[in-house]
Short mmCIF file of C-alpha atoms and ligand atoms in Angstrom, two decimals:
data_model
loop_
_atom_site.label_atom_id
_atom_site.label_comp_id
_atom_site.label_asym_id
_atom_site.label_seq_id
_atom_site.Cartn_x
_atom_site.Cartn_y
_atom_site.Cartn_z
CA UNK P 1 6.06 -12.64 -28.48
CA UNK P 2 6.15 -8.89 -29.13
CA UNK P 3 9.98 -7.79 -30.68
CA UNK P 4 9.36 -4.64 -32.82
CA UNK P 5 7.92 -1.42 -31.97
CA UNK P 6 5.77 -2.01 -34.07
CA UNK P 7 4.13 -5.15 -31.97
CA UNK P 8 3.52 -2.79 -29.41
CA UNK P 9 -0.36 -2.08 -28.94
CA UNK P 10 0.98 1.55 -28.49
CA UNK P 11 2.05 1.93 -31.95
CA UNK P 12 -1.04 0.29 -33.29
CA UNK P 13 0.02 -3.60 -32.95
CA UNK P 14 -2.90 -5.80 -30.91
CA UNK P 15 -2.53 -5.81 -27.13
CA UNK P 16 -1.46 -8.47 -25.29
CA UNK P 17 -4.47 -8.55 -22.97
CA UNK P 18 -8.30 -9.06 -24.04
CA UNK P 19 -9.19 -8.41 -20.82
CA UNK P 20 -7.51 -5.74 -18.56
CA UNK P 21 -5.19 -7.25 -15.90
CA UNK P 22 -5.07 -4.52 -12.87
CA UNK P 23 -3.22 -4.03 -9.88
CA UNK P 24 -5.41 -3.95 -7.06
CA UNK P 25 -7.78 -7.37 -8.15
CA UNK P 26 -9.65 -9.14 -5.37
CA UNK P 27 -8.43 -12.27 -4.03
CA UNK P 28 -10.37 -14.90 -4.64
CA UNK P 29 -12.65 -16.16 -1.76
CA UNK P 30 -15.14 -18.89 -0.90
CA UNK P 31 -18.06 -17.70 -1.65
CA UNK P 32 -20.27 -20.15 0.18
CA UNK P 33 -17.94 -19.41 3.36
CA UNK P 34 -19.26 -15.42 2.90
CA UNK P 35 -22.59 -16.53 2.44
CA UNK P 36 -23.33 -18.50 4.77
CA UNK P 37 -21.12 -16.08 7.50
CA UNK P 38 -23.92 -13.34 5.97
CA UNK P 39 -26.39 -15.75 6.51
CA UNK P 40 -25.25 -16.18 10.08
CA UNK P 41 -25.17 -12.13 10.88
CA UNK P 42 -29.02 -11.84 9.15
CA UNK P 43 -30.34 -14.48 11.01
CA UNK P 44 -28.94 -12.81 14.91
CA UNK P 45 -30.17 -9.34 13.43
CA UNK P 46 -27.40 -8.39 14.35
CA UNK P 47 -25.50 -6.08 11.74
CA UNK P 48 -23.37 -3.77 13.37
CA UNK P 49 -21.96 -1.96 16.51
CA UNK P 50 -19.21 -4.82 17.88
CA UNK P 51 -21.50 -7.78 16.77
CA UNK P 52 -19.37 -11.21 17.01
CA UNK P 53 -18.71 -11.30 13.72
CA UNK P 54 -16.88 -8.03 14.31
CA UNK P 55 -15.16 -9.79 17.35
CA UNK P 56 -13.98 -12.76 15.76
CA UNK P 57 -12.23 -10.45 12.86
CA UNK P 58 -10.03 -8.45 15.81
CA UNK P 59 -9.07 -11.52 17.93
CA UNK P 60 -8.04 -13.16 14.43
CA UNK P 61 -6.36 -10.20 13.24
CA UNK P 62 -4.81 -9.18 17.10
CA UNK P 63 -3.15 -12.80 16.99
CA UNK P 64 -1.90 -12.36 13.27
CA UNK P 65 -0.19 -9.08 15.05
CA UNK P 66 1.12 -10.88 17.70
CA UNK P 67 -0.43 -8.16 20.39
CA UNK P 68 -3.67 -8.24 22.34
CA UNK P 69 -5.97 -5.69 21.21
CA UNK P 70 -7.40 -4.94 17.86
CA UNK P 71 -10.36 -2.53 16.89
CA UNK P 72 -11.58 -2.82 13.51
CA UNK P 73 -12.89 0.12 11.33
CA UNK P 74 -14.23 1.37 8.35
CA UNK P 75 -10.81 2.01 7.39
CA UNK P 76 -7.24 2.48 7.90
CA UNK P 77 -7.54 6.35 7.30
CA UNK P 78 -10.58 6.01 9.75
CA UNK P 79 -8.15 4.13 11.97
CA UNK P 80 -5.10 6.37 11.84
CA UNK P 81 -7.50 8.89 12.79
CA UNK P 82 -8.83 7.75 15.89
CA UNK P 83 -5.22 6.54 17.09
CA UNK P 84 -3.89 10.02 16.65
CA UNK P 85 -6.61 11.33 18.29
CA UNK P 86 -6.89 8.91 21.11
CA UNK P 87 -3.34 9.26 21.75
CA UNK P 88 -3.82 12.72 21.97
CA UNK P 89 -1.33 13.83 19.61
CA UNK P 90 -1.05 17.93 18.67
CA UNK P 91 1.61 19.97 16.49
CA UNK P 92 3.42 17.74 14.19
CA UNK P 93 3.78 14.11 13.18
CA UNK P 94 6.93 13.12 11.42
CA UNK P 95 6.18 10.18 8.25
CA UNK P 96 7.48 9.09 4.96
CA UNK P 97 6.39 11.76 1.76
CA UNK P 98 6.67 7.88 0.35
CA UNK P 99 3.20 6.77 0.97
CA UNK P 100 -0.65 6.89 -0.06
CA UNK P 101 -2.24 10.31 0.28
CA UNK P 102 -4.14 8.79 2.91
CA UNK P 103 -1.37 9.35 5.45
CA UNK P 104 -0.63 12.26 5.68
CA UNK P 105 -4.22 13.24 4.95
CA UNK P 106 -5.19 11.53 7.61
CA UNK P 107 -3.97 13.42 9.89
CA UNK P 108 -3.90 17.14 8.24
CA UNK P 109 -7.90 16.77 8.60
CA UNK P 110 -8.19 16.42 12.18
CA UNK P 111 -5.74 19.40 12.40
CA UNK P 112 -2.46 17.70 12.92
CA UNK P 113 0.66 18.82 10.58
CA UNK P 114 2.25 16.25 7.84
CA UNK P 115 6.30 16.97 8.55
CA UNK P 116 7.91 14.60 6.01
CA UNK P 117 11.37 12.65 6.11
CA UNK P 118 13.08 11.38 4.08
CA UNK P 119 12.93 7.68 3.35
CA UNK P 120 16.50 4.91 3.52
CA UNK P 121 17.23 4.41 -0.46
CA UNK P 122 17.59 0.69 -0.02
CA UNK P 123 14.26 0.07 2.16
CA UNK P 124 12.16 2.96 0.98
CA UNK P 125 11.20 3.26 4.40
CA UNK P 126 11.80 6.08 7.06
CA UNK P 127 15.01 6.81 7.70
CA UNK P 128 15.64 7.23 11.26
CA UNK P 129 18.71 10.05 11.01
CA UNK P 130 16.40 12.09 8.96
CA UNK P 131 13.40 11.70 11.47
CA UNK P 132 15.53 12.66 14.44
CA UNK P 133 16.74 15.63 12.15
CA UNK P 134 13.20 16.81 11.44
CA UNK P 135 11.92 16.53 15.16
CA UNK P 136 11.11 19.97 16.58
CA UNK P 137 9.29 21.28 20.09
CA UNK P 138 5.82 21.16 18.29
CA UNK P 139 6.22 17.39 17.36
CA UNK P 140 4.16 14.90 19.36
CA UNK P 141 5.01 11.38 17.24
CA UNK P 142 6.90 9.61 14.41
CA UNK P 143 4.32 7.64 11.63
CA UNK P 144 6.28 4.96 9.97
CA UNK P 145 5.10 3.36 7.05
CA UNK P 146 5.85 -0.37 6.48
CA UNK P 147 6.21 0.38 2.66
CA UNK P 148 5.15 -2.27 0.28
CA UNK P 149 4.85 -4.61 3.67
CA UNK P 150 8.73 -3.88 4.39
CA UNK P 151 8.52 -3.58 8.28
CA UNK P 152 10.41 -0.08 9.31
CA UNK P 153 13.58 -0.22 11.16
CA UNK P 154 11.39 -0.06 14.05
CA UNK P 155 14.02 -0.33 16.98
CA UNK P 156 16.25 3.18 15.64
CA UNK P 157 13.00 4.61 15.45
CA UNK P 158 12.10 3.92 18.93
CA UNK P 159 15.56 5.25 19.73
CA UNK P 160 14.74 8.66 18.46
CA UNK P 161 10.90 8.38 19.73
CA UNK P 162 12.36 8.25 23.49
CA UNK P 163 15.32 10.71 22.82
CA UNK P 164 12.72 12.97 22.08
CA UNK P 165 9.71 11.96 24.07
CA UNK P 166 7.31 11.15 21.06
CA UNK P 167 5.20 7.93 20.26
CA UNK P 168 5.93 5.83 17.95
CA UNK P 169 3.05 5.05 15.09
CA UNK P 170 3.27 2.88 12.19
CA UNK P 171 0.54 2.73 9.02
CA UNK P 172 0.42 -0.88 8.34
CA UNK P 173 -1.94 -0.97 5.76
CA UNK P 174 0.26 -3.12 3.56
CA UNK P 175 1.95 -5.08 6.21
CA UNK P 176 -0.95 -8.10 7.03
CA UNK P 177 1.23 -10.92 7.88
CA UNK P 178 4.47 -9.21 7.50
CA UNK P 179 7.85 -9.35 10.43
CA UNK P 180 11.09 -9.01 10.67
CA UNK P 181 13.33 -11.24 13.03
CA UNK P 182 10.31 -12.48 14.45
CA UNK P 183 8.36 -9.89 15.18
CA UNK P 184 5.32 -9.19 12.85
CA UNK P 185 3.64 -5.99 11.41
CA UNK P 186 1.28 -4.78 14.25
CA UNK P 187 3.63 -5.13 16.93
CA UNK P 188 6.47 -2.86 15.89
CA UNK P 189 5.35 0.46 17.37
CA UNK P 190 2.96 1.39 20.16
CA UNK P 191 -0.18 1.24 17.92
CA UNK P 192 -0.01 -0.18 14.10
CA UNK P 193 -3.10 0.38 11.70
CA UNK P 194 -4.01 -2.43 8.94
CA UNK P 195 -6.35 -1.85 6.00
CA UNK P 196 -8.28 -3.99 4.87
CA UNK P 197 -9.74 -2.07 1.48
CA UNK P 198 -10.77 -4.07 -1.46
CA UNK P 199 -7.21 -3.87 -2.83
CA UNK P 200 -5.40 -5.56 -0.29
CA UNK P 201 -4.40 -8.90 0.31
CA UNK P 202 -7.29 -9.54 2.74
CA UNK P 203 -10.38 -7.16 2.25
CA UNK P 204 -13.64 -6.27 3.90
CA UNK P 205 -14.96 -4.34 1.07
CA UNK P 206 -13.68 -1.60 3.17
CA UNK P 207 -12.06 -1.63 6.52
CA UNK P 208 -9.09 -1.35 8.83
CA UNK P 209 -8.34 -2.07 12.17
CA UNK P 210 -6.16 -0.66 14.99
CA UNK P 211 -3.61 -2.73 17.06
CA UNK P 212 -2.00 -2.24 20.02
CA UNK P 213 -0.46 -4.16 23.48
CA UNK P 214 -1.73 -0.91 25.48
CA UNK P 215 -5.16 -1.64 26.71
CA UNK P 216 -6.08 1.91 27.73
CA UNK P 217 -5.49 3.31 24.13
CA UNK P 218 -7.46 0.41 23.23
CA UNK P 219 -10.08 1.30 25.17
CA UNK P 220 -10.11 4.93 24.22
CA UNK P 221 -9.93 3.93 20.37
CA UNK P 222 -12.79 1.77 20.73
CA UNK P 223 -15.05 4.09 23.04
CA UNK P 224 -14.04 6.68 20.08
CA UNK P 225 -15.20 4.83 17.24
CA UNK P 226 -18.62 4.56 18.54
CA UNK P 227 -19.28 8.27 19.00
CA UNK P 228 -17.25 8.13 22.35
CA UNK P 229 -20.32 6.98 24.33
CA UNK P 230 -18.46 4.94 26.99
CA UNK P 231 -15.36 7.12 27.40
CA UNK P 232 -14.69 7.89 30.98
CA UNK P 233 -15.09 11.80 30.84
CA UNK P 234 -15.77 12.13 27.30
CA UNK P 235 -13.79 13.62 25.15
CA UNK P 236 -13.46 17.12 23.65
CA UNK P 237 -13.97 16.13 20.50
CA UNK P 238 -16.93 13.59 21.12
CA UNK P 239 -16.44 11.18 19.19
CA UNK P 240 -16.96 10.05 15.46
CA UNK P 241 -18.62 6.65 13.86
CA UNK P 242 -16.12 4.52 12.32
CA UNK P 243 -17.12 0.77 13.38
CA UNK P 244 -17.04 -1.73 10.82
CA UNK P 245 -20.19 -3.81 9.81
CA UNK P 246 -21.00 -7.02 10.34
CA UNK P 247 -21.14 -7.57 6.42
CA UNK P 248 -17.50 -5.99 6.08
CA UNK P 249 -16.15 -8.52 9.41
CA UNK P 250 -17.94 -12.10 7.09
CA UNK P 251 -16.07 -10.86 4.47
CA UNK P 252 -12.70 -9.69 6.22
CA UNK P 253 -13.05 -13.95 8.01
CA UNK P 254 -13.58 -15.35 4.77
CA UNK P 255 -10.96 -13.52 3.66
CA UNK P 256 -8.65 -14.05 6.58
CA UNK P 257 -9.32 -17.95 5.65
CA UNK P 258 -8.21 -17.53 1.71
CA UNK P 259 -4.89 -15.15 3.43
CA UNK P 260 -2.14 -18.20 3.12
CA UNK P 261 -3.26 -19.08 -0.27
CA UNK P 262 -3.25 -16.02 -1.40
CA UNK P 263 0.01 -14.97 0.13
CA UNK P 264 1.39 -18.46 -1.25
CA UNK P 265 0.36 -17.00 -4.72
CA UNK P 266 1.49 -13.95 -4.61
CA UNK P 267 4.98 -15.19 -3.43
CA UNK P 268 5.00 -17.39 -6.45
CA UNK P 269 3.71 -14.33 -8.54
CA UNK P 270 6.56 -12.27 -7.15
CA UNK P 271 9.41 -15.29 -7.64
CA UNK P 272 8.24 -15.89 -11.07
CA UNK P 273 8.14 -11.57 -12.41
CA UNK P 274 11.79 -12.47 -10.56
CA UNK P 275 12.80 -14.77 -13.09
CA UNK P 276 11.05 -13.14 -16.01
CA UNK P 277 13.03 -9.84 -15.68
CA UNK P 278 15.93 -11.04 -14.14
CA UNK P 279 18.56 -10.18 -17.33
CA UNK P 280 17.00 -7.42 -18.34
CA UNK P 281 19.55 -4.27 -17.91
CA UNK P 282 17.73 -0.89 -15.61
CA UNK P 283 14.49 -3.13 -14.93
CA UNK P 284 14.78 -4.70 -11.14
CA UNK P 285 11.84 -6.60 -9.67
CA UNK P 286 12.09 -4.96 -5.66
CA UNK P 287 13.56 -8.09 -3.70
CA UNK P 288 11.19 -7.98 -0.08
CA UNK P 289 12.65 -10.84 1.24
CA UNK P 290 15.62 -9.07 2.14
CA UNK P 291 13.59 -6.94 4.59
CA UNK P 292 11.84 -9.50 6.43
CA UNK P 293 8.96 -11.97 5.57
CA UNK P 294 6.66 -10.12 3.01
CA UNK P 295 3.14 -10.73 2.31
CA UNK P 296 4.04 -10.18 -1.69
CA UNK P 297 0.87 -7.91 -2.34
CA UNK P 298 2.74 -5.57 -4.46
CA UNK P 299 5.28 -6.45 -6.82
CA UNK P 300 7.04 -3.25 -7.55
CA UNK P 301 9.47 -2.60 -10.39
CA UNK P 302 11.65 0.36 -10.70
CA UNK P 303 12.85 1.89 -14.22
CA UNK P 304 16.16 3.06 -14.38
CA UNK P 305 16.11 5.60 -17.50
CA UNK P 306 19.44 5.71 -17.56
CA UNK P 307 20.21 2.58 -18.38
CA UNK P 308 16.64 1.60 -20.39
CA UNK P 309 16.34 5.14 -22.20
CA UNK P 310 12.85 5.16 -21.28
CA UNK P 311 11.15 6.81 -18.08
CA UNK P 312 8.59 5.09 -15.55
CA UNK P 313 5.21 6.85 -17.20
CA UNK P 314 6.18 6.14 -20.71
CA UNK P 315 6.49 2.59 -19.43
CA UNK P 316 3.37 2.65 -17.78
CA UNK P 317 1.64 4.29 -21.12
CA UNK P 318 3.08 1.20 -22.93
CA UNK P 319 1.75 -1.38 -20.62
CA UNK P 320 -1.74 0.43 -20.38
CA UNK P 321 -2.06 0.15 -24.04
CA UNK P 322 -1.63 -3.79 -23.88
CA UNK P 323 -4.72 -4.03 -21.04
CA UNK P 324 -1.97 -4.25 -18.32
CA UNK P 325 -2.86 -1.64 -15.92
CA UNK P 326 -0.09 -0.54 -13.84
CA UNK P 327 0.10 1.53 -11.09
CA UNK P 328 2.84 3.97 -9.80
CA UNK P 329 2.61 3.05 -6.11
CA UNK P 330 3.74 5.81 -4.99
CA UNK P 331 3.91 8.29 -7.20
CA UNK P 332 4.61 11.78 -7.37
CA UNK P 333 5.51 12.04 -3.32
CA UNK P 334 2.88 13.03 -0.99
CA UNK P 335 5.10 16.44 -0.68
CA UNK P 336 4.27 17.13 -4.15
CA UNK P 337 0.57 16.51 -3.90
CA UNK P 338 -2.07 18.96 -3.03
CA UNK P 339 -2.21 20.61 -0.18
CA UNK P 340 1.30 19.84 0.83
CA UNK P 341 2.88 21.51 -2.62
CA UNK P 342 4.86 23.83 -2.59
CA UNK P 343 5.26 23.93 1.68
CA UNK P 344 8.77 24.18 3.19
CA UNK P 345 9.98 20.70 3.91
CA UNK P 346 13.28 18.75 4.08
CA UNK P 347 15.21 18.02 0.90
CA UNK P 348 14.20 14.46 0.21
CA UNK P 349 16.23 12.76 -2.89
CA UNK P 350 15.45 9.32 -2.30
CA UNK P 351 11.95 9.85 -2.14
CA UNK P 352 11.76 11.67 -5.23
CA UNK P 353 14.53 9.63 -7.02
CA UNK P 354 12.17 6.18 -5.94
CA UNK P 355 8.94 8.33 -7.15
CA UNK P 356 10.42 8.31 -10.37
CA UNK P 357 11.27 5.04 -11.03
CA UNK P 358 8.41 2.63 -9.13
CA UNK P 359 5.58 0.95 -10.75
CA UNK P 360 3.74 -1.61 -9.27
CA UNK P 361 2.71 -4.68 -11.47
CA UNK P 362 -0.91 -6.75 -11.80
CA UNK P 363 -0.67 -9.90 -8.72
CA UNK P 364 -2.70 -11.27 -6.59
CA UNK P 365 -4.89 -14.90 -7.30
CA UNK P 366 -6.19 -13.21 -10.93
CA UNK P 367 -2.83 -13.50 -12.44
CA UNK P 368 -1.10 -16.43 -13.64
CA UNK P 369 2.07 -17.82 -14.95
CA UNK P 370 1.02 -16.85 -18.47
CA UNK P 371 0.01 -13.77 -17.44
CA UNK P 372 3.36 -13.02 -16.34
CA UNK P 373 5.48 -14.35 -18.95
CA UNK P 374 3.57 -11.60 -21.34
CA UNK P 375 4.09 -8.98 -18.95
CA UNK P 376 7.53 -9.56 -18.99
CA UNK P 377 7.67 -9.84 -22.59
CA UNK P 378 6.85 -5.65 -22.68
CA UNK P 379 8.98 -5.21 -20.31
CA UNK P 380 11.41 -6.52 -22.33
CA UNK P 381 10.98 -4.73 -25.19
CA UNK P 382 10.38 -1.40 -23.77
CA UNK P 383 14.14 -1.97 -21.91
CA UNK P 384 15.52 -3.30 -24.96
CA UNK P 385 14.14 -0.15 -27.00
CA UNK P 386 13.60 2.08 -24.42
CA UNK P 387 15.59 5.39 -26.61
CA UNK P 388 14.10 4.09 -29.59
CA UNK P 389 10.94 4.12 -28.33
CA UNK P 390 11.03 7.40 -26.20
CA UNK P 391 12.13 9.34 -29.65
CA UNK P 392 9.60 7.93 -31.55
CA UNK P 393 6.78 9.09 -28.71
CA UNK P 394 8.23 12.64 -28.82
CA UNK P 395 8.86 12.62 -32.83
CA UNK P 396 5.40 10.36 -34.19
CA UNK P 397 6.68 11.45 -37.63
CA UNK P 398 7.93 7.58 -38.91
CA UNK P 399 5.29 6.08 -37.55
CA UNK P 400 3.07 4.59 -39.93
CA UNK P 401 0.38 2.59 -38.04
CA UNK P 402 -2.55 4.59 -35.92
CA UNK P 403 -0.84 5.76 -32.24
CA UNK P 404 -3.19 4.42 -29.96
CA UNK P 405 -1.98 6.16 -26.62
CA UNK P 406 -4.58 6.05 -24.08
CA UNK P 407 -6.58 3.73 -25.24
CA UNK P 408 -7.15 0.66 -22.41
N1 T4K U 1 -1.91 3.97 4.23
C1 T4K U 1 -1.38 3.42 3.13
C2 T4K U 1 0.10 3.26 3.06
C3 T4K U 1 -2.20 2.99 2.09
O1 T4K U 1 -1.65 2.45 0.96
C4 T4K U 1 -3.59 3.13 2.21
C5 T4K U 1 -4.48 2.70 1.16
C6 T4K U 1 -4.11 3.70 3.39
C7 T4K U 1 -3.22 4.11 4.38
C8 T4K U 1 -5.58 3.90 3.62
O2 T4K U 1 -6.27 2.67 3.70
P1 T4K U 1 -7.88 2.70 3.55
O3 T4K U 1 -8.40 3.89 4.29
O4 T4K U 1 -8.19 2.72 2.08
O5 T4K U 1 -8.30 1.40 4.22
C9 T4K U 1 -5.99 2.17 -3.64
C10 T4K U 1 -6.85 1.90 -2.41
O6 T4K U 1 -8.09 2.58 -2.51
C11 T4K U 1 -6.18 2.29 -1.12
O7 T4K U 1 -6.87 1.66 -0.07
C12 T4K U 1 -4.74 1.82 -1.11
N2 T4K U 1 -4.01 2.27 0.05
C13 T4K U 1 -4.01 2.32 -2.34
C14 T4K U 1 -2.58 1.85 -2.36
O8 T4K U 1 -4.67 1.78 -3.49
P2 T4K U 1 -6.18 3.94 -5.55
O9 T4K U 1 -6.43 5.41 -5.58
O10 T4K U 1 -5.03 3.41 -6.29
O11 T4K U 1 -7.54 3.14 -5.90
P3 T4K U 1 -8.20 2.85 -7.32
O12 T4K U 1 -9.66 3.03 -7.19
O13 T4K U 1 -7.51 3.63 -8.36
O14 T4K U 1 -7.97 1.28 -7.53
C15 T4K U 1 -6.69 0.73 -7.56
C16 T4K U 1 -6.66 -0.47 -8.44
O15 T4K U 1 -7.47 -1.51 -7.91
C17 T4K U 1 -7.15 -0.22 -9.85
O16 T4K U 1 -6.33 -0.98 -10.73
C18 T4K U 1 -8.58 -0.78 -9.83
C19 T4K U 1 -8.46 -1.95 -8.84
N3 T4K U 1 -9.67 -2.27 -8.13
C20 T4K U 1 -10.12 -1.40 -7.17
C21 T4K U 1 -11.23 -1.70 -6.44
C22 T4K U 1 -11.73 -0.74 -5.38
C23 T4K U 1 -10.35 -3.43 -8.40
O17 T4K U 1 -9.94 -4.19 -9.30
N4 T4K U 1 -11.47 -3.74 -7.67
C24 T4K U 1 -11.94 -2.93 -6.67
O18 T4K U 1 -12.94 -3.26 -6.02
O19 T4K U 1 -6.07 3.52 -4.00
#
């Protein structure tokens, strides 16, 4: 158990990790399960282009959604993609700054503009005043994000959608499995995307998919995705290849089949970082339950440097040098990134006073009990010694062992 500064890999003591332990680890699956589903698609030739491997995945993950139609992708940025465009969206879309680039990117590169709103402090989702008070004659839809699998408060949205004659979008790349009073992730707005990228709860190597109780949008998404070759009257921007393989769908099943163990693991994951940080003053473990039932792929932590004395990226510098990889899920806010810098936008505080604060710690079937117990041990120590240790990174002079920032 580390207790001095001086136990801290940073300042030269040995890290508590051998071996890395990283956010964004995949699951564990049956292997024989993927085989033999690979086996399956080699022996029907049969590799891509809606083969029933493909099939099985978006009836699986329609039903998870509780809607009837899924079409699955390469990806969720693929996916967001082809909904805005199928939808026929133009001018502005209204979403969280509180997200992966690969929202609002999404949609800047097929021409549409990224307006951003500012996000409900205790959710860290959209807040639905602040959408309604960035909605202007050139918007055509409001792109929730179900944050850390926290479903959006989807029914004030809605209010302001129809108010203002908009659809209603959400990015559900974290939200697999997810609800709130009932109603799950997917079914929420009038299309939801999933991802299913290697880092997420269930993977396909890569891949997403696109859900939706309107049959024609469906229908336009999926004539889309496959260059638009069976859309009634084309469309003028042809259409794009975003389909997902029959080697991504064998391992999105197989991975669909591990999805309540994994989810059962990552709730005890999240329960046990619970108790492990529980006393420990301007350190809180994010509670999800609160929100809804969570999937538990991210366990995210926020620093309070008020209280600790140290900020988020010192913390995250401390934990890198013990092997335990971090991430700052999501920080700075998609307003401060490239190519949105610097652009007019609404004053959003509780997006930047979250960016500053949220890390998101190792989960997921690779990490243990143990694991977690050492985790929480930095933790500790950083909170405990947070001003101590913040002088002594911006004065090295009493140090007397060999700084080892940076190294992982
Ligand atoms: N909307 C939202 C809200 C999203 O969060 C995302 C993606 C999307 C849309 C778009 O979905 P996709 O188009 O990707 O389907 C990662 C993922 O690449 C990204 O999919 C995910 N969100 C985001 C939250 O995390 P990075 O830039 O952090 O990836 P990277 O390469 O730094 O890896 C993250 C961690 O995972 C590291 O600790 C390494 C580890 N890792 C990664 C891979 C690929 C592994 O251990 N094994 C692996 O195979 O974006």
């Amino acid at each position: 158990m580390k207790s001095a500064l001086s136990d801290l890999a940073f300042f030269g003591g040995p890290a508590a990790f051998d071996q890395p332990l990283l956010v964004g680890r995949p699951n564990r699956i049956d292997r024989a399960k993927l085989f033999e589903r690979l086996g399956r698609a080699l022996d029907g030739q049969w590799l891509s282009n809606g083969g029933p491997l493909v099939r099985e995945f978006e009836q699986r993950v329609a039903g998870l959604a509780g809607v009837r139609h899924a079409v699955a992708t390469c990806n969720a940025t693929a996916g967001l993609q082809l909904l805005a465009h199928a939808a026929g969206l133009t001018g502005e879309v209204i979403m969280p700054s509180m997200t992966f680039a690969a929202t609002p990117h999404a949609m800047r590169w097929i021409g549409l503009t990224p307006v951003f709103a500012d996000v409900d402090p205790d959710t860290g989702n959209l807040d639905p005043e602040q959408v309604a008070a960035a909605v202007t004659p050139r918007t055509s839809a409001v792109l929730g994000v179900h944050l850390w699998g926290r479903p959006c408060a989807a029914d004030q949205l809605r209010k302001v959608a129809d108010e203002h004659g908009l659809r209603l979008f959400f990015d559900a790349a974290h939200a697999l499995g997810c609800a709130v009073d009932g109603r799950p992730a997917g079914s929420l707005g009038d299309a939801e995307v999933f991802s299913f990228h290697a880092t997420k709860a269930v993977n396909a190597f890569e891949g997403g998919a696109v859900v939706t109780d309107d049959g024609d949008l469906a229908a336009r998404i999926r004539a889309l995705h496959n260059f638009g070759i069976d859309l009634p009257g084309g469309s003028p921007a042809g259409g794009t290849n975003a389909k997902m393989s029959e080697a991504a769908a064998a391992m999105g099943l197989t991975s669909l089949d591990a999805f309540p163990e994994v989810t059962a693991r990552n709730r005890g994951n999240h329960a046990a970082y619970r108790a492990q940080l529980a006393d420990i003053p301007g350190v809180l473990v994010a509670d999800h339950d609160r929100h809804g039932v969570n999937n538990h792929q991210y366990v995210i932590v926020e620093i309070d440097e008020d209280t600790t004395g140290i900020h988020r990226d010192l913390v995250l510098d401390v934990l890198r040098a013990e092997g335990i990889h971090a991430r700052a899920y999501f920080s700075p806010g998609c307003h401060q990134l490239e190519p949105y810098r610097g652009r007019t936008h609404a004053p959003l505080p509780h997006t930047e006073r979250l960016a500053e604060r949220v890390l998101s710690l190792p989960t997921g079937t690779a990490v243990g009990d143990d694991d977690i117990r050492r985790v929480g041990d930095v933790l500790r120590l950083c909170a405990a010694k947070g001003h101590e240790l913040t002088a002594r990174h911006h004065d090295p002079a009493p140090q007397t062992s060999t700084p080892t920032i940076g190294r992982s």
